[in-house]
Short mmCIF file of C-alpha atoms (C1' of nucleotides) in Angstrom, two decimals:
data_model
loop_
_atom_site.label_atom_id
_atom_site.label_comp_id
_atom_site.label_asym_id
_atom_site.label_seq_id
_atom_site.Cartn_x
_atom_site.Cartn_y
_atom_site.Cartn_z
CA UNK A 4 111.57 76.33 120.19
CA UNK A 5 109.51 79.06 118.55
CA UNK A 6 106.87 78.53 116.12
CA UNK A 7 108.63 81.02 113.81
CA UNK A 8 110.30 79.46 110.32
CA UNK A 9 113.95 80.22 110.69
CA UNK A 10 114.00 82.47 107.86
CA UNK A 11 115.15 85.69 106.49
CA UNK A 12 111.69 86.21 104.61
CA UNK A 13 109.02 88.24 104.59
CA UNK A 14 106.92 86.11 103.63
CA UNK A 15 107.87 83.86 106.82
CA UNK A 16 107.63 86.59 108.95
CA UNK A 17 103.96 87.59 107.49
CA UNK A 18 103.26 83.36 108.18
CA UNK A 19 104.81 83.17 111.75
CA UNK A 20 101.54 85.52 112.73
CA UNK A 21 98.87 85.37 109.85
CA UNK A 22 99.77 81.22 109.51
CA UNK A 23 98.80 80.52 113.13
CA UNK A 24 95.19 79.13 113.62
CA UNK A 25 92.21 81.48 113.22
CA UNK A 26 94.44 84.62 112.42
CA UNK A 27 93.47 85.63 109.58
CA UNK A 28 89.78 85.49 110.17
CA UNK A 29 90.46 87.67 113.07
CA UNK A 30 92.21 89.71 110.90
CA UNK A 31 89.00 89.60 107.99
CA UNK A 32 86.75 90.32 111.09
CA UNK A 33 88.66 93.10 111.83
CA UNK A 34 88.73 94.61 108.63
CA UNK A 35 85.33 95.19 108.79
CA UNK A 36 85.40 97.26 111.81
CA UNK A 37 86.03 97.07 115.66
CA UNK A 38 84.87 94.47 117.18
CA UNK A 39 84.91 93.24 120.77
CA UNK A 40 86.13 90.38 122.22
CA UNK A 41 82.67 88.65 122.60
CA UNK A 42 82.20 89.76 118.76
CA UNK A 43 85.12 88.03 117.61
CA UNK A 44 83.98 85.19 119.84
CA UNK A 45 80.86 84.80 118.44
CA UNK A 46 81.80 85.42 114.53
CA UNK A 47 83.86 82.71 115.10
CA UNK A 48 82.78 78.97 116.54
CA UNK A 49 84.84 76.49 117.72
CA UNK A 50 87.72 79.23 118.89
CA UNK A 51 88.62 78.60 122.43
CA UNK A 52 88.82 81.99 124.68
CA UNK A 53 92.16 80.84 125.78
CA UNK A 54 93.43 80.80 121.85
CA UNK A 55 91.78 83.66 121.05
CA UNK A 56 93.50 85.56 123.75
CA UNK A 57 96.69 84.17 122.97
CA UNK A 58 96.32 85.34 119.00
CA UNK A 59 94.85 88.74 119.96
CA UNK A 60 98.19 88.72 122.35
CA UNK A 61 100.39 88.09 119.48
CA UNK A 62 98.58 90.07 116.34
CA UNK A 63 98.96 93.00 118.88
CA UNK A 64 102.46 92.11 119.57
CA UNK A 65 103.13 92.66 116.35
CA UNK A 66 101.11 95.79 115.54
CA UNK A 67 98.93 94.17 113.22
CA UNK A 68 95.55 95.16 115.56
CA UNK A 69 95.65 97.93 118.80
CA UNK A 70 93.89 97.60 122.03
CA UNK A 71 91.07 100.42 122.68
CA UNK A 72 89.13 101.64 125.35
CA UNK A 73 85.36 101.44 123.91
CA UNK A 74 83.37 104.22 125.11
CA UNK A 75 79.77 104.10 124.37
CA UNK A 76 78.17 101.08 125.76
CA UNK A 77 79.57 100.27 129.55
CA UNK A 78 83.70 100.37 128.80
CA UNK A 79 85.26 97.42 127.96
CA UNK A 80 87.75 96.60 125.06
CA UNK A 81 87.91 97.03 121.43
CA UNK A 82 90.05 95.65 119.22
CA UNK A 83 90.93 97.43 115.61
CA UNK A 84 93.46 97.32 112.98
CA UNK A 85 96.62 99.47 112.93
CA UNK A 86 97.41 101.43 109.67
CA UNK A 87 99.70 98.08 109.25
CA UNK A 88 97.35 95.76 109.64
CA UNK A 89 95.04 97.60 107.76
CA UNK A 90 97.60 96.87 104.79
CA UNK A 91 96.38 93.63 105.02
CA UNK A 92 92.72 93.86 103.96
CA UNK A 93 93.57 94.13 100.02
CA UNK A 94 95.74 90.92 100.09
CA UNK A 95 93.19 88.93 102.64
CA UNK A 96 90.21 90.29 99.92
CA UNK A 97 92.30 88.55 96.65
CA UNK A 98 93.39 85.73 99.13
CA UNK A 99 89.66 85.48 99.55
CA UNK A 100 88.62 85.57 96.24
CA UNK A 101 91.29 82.83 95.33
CA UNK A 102 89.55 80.68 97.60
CA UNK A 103 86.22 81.68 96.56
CA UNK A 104 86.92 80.25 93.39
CA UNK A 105 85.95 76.82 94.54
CA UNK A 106 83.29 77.11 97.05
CA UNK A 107 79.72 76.93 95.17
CA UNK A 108 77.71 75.71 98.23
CA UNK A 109 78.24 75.74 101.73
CA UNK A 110 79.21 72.14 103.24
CA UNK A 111 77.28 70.82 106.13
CA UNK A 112 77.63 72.70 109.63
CA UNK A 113 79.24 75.21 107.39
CA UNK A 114 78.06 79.12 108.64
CA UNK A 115 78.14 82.56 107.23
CA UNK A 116 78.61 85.34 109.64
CA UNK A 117 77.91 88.97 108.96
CA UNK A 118 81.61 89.95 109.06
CA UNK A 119 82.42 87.61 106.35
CA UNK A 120 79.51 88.94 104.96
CA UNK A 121 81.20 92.25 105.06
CA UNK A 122 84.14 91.84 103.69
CA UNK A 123 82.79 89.16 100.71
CA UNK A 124 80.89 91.94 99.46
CA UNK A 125 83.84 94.13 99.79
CA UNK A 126 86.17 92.00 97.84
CA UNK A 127 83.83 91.29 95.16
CA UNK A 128 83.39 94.91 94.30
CA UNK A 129 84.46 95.86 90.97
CA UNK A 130 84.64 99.94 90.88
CA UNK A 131 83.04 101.90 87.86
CA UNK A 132 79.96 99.98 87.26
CA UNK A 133 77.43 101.51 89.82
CA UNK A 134 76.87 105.26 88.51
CA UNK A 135 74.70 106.72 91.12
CA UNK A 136 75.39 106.24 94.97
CA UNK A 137 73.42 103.23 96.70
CA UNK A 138 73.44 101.24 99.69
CA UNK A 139 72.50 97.90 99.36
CA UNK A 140 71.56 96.02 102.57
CA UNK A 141 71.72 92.22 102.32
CA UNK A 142 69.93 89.31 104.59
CA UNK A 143 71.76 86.36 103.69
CA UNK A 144 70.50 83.61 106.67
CA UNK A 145 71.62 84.53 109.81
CA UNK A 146 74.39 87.20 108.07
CA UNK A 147 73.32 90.23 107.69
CA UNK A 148 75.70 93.46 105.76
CA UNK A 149 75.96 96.44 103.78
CA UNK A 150 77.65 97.78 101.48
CA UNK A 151 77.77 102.17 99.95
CA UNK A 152 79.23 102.03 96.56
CA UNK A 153 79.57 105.04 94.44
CA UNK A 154 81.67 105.52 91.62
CA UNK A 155 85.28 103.72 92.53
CA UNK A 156 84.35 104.24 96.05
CA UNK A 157 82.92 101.45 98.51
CA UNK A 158 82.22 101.31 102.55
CA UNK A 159 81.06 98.38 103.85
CA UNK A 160 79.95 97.12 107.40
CA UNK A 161 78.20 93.79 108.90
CA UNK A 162 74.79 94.00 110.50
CA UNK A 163 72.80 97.27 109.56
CA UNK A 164 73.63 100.52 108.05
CA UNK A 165 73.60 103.64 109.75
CA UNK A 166 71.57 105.30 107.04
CA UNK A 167 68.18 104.08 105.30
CA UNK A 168 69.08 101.04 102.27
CA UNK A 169 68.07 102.21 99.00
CA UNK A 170 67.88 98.69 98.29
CA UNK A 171 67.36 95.52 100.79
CA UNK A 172 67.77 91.80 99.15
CA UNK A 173 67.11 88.87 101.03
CA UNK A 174 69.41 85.70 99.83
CA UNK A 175 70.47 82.59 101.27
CA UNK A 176 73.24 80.45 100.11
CA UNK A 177 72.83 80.75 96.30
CA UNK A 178 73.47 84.38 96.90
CA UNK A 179 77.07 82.48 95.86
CA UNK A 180 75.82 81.81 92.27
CA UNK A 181 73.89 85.13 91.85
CA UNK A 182 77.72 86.68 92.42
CA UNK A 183 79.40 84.41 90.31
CA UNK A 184 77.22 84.83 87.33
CA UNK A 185 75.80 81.26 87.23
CA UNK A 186 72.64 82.48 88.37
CA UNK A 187 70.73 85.09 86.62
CA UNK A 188 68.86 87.68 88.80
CA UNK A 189 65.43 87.19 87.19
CA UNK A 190 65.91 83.53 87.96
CA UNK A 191 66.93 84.27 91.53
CA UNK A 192 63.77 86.34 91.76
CA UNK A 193 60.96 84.14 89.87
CA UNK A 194 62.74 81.02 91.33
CA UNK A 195 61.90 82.62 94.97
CA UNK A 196 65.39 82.14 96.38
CA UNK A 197 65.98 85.74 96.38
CA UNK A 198 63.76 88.76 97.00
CA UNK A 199 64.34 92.80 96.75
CA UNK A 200 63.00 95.55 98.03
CA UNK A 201 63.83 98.13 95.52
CA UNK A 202 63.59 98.53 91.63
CA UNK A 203 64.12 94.96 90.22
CA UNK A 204 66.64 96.56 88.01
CA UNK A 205 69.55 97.36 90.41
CA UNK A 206 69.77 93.49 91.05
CA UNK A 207 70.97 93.51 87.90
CA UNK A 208 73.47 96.64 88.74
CA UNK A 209 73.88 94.97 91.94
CA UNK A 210 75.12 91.19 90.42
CA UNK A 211 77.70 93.23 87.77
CA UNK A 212 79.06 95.25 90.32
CA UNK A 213 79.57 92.61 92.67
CA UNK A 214 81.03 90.11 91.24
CA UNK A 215 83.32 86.45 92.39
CA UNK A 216 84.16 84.16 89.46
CA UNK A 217 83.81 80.42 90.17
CA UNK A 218 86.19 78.27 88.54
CA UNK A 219 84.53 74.88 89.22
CA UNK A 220 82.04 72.68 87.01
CA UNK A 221 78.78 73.54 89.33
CA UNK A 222 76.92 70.38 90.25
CA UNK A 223 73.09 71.70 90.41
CA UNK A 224 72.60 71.06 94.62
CA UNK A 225 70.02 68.07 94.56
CA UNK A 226 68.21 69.05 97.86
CA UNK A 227 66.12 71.93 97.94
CA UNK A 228 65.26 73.15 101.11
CA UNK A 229 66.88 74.72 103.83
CA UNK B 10 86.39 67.34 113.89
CA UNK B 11 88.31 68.70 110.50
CA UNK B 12 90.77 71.31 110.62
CA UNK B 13 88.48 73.28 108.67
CA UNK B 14 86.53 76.94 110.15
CA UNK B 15 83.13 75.74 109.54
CA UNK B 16 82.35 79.13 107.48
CA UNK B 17 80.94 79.27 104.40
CA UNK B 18 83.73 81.96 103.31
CA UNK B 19 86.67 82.35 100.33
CA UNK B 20 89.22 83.22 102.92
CA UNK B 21 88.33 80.67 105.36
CA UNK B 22 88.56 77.89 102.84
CA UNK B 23 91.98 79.49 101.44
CA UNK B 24 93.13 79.19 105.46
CA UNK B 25 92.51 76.09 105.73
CA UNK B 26 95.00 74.53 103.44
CA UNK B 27 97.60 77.76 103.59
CA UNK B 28 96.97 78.10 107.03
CA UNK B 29 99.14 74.97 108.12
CA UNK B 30 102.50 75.19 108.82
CA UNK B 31 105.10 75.38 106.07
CA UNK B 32 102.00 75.57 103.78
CA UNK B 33 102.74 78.83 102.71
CA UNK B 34 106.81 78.20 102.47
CA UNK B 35 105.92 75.19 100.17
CA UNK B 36 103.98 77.54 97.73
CA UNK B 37 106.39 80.15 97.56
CA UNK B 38 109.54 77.57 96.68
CA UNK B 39 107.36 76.16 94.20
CA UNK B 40 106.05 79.51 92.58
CA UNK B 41 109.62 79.71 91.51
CA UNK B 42 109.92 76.19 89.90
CA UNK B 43 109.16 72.71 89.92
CA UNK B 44 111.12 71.29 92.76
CA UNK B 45 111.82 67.75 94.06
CA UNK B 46 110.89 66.73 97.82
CA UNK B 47 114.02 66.78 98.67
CA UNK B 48 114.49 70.28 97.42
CA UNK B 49 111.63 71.55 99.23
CA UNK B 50 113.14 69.77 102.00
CA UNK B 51 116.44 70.91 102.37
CA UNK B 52 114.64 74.38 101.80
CA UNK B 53 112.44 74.32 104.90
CA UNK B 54 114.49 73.93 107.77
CA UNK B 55 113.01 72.14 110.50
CA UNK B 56 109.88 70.83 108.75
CA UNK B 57 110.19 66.68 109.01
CA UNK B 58 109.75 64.87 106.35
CA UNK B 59 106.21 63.33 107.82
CA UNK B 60 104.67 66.81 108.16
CA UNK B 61 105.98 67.76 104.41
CA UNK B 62 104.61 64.84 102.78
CA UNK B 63 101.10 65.66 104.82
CA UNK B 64 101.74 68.85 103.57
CA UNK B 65 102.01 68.21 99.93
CA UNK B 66 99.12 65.93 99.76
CA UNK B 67 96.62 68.23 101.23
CA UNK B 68 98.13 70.43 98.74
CA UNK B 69 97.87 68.29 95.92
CA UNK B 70 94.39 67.38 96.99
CA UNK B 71 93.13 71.03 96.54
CA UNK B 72 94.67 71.20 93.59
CA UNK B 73 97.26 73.90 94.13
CA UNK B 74 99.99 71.55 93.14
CA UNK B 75 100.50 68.64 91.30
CA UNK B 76 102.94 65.87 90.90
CA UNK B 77 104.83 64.52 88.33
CA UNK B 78 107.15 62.49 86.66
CA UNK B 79 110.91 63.94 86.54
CA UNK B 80 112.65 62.92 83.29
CA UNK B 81 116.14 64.22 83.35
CA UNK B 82 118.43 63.17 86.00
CA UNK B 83 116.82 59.43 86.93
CA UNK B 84 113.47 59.98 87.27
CA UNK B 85 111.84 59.99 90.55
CA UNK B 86 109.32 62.76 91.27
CA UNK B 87 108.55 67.04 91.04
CA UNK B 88 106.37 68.56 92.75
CA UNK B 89 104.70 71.51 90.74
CA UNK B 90 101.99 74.79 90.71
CA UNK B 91 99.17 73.92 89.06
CA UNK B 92 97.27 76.73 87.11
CA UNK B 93 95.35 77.48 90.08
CA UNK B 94 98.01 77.31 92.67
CA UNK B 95 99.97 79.34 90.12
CA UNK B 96 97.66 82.10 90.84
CA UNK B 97 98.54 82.48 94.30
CA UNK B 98 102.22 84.10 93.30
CA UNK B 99 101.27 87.57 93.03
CA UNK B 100 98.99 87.40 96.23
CA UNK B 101 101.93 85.72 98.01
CA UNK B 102 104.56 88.32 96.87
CA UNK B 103 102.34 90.95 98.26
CA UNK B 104 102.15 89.32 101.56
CA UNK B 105 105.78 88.83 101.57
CA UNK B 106 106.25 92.41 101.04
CA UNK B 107 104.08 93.14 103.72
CA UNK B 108 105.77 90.99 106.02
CA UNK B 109 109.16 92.38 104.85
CA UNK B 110 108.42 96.10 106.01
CA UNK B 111 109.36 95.50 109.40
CA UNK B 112 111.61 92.94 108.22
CA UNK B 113 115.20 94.64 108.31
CA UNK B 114 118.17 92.57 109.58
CA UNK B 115 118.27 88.69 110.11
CA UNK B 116 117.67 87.69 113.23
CA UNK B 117 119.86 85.14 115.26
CA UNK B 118 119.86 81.64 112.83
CA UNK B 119 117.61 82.85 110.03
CA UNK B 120 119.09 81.78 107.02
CA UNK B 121 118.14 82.87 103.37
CA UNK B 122 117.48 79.97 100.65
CA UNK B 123 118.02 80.78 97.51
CA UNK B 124 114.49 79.77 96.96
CA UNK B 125 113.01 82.52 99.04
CA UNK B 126 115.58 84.92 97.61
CA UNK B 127 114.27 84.24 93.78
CA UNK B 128 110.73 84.63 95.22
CA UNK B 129 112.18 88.58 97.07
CA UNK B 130 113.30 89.31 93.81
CA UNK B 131 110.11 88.95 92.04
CA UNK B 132 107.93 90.32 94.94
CA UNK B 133 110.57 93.42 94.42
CA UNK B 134 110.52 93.61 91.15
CA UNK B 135 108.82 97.06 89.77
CA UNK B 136 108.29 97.20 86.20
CA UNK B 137 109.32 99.83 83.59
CA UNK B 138 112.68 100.80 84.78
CA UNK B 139 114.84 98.64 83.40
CA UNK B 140 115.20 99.54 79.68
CA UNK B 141 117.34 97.18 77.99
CA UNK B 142 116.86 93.81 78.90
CA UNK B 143 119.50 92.32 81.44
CA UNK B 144 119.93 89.09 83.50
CA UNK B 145 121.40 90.17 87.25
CA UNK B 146 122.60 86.98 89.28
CA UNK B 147 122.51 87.53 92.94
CA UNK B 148 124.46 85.78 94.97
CA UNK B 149 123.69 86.67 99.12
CA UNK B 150 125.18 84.08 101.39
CA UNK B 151 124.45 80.61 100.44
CA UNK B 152 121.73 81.60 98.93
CA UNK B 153 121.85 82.13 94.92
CA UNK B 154 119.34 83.36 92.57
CA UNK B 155 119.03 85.15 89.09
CA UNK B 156 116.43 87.82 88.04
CA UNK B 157 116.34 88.23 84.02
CA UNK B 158 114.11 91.54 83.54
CA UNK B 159 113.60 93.72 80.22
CA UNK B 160 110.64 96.42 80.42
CA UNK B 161 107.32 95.02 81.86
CA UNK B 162 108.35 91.39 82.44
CA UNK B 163 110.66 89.21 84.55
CA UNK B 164 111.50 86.13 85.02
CA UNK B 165 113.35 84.45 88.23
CA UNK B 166 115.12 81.62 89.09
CA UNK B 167 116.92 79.96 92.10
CA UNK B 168 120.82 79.09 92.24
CA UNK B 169 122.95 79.68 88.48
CA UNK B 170 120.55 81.03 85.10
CA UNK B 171 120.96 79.05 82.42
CA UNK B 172 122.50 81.97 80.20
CA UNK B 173 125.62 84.02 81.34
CA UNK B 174 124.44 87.46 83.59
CA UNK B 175 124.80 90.61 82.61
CA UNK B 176 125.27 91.45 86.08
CA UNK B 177 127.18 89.91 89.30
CA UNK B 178 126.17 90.74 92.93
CA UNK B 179 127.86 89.61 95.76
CA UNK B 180 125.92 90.22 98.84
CA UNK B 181 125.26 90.03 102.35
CA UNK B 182 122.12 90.35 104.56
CA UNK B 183 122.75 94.04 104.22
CA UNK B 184 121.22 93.37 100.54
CA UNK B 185 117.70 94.27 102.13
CA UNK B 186 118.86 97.61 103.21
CA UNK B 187 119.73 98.37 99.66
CA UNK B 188 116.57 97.00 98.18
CA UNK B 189 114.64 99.73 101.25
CA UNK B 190 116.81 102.48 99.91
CA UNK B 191 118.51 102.52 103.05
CA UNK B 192 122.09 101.74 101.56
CA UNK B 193 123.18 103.96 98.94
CA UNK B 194 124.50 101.54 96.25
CA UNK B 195 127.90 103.56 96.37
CA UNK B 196 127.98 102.93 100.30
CA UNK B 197 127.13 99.45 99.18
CA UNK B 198 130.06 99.32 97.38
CA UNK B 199 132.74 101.50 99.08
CA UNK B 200 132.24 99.70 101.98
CA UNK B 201 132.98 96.23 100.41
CA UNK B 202 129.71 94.76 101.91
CA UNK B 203 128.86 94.46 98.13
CA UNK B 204 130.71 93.81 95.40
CA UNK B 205 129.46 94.07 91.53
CA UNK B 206 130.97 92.53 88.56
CA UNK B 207 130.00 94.31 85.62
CA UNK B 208 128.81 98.32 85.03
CA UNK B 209 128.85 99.91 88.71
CA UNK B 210 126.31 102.13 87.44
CA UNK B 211 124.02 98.73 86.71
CA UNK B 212 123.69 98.58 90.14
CA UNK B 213 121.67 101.93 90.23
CA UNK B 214 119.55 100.65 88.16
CA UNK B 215 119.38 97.44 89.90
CA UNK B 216 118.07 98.95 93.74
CA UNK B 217 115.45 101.30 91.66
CA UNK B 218 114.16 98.24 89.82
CA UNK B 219 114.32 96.10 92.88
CA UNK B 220 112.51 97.61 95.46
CA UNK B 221 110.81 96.75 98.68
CA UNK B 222 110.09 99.75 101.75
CA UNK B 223 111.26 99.53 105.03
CA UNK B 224 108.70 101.19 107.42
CA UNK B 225 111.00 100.15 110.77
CA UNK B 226 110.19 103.65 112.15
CA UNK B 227 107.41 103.54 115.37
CA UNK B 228 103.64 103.95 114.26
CA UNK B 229 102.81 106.83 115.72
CA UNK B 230 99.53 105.45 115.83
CA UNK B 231 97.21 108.27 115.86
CA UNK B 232 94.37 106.95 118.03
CA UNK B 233 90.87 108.42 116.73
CA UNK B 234 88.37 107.65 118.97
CA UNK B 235 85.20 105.56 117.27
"C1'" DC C 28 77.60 90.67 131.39
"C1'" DC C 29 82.56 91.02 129.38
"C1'" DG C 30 87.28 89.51 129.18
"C1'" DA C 31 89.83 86.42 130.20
"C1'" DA C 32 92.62 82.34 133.13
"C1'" DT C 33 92.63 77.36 134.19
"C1'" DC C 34 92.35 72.45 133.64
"C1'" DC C 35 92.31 68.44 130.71
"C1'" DG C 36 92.06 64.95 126.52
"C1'" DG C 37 93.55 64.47 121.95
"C1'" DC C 38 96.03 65.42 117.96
"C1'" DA C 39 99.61 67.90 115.21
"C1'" DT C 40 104.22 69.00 115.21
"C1'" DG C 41 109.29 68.29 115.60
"C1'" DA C 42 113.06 65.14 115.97
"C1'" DT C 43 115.16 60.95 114.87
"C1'" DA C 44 115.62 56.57 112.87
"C1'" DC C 45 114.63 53.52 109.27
"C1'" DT C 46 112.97 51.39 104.60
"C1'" DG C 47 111.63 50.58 99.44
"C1'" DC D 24 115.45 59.74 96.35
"C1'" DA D 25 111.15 59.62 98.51
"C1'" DG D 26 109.07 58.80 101.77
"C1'" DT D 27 107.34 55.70 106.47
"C1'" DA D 28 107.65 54.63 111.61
"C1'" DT D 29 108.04 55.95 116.20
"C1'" DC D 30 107.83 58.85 120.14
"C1'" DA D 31 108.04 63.24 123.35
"C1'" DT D 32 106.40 67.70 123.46
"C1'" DG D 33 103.18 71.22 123.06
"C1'" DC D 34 99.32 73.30 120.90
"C1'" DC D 35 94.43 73.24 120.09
"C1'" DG D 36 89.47 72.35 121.31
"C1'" DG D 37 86.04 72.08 125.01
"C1'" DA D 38 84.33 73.19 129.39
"C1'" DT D 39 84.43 75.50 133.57
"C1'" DT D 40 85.72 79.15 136.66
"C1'" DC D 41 87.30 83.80 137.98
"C1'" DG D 42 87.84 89.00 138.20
"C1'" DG D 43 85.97 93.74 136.91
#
DNA sequence: CCGAATCCGGCATGATACTG
DNA sequence: CAGTATCATGCCGGATTCGG
């Protein structure tokens, strides 16, 4: 018996890969950029190797993500999107956004990696607010990612730019509320949660551009404290 | 030891309820109407009735549907979107049309509900073609559904509308072809795989207003080095 | 070191039967 | 109609081991 639905649908087709356990944030990881095995690995606890062979195996299969010989540092393999796959990373970005809607605070053991990092920042970017071109790098716990917005344009990427940040902000989990508007950025900043390294004024830029509603009555977190 | 990814991340929360099997089947029949569980059931194939009532629950619980009391035909109980789950439809159609490119012919016992065919229709659907306003019932198989569309909006239903169609289609699985523009409608039709009742020429109008590509042809996939 | 393959316990799934 | 009960299979999660 397969594990496929039975059905002429496309959206059963799209489920028989992208419903299987821990595709699709192989899929959001690889949105980002190519990553190796170990990467994936690592950006995502609790995966077995054997069952993330077997789903790298079967998004390949079906030319959602391409096997590549990585050059610079010792061989080895690196896997990347196709052009089809790479269809994808709009729908994962509202799919992500949907689910956004009701997280406000991480849940214990819960982790943020820099590849989610990534592609948060990417799917909460709302083109035609930032005027001039700036890279803002972000330090939010372990996670660390970019993001180049100009005009309607955005790059992103998870650990650290290639260029020099025109603006660095260090966050931790109320980064959340900062995006969603429940937290204003001069709070964020007198409060201590969040720093900048830059004019204080593009946080304010930086929170309109960037932007996740949250469509849930926000219980003030109790404990303070890491 | 929850089912859940353990990342504090919109997409990862979104996977962990859509992620489960038949999750995302169950959302799609519903997007088109309130349906009882034994609709749902007789929809899905293969799912028993153990895993769909697990199924709804979890849903329920995360408030993408909700149930309720059915008042017509003897009471008992419907299943429903909520306002939040209701939001999903447009992400889902997009997924289903992504899943659809390389989605052609049925393969060996894939069946088509009429469900699933009322949610194609709407994930087809491009608005601004259709001038005057006109109610096409679509018949392809067992499978039944109706598509009532006038300028930007539409509205879709499984099995019989409840006014009289402007339009008639009797189809086959060859029905995708002619939504890809891979069928000519006139092929459609001189070759008896499809039959109209009503204006041939409606049926023009019909494939250009119903529309979902077909990208079956190999990726060439143009391998840029890193 | 990276990219897996292997072994094993536990739980979800799939199939069938049965009940309020 | 709307589920619950039961059971075999197979996947997933965890750890270890293997090949380049």
């Amino acid at each position: 018996m397969t594990k496929d639905y039975g059905q002429f649908c496309g959206l059963a087709r799209a489920a028989r890969v992208l419903g299987e356990r821990w595709a699709l944030l192989i899929v959001r990881d690889l949105s980002v950029g190519p990553r190796r095995f170990k990467d994936i690995h690592e950006g995502l606890p609790g995966v077995p190797t054997s069952v993330l062979t077997t789903r790298l195996r079967e998004l390949e299969q079906m030319e959602v993500l391409e096997r590549r010989a990585a050059e610079q540092p010792g061989g080895g393999v690196l896997y990347a999107l196709t052009a089809y796959g790479a269809e994808l990373t709009p729908i994962l970005d509202r799919l992500g956004r949907w689910g956004a809607q009701r997280m406000s605070a991480p849940e214990p053991g819960e982790i943020l990696t820099s590849s989610s990092l990534a592609a948060a920042l990417r799917a909460a970017y709302r083109p035609g607010i930032i005027s001039a071109p700036t890279t803002y790098l972000i330090h939010a716990g372990a996670a660390s990612a970019w993001a180049s917005a100009g005009g309607e344009d955005l790059d992103v990427g998870a650990d650290i730019p290639v260029c020099d940040p025109d603006v660095v902000i260090h966050a931790g989990p109320r980064l959340r509320l900062l995006l969603a508007g429940r937290l204003s950025p001069e709070d964020a900043v007198t409060s201590g949660e969040l720093t900048i390294e830059g004019p204080a004024a593009d946080l304010e830029v930086f929170a309109q551009a960037f932007h996740v509603p949250l469509a849930l009555t926000v219980s003030p977190t109790a404990s303070e404290g890491p």
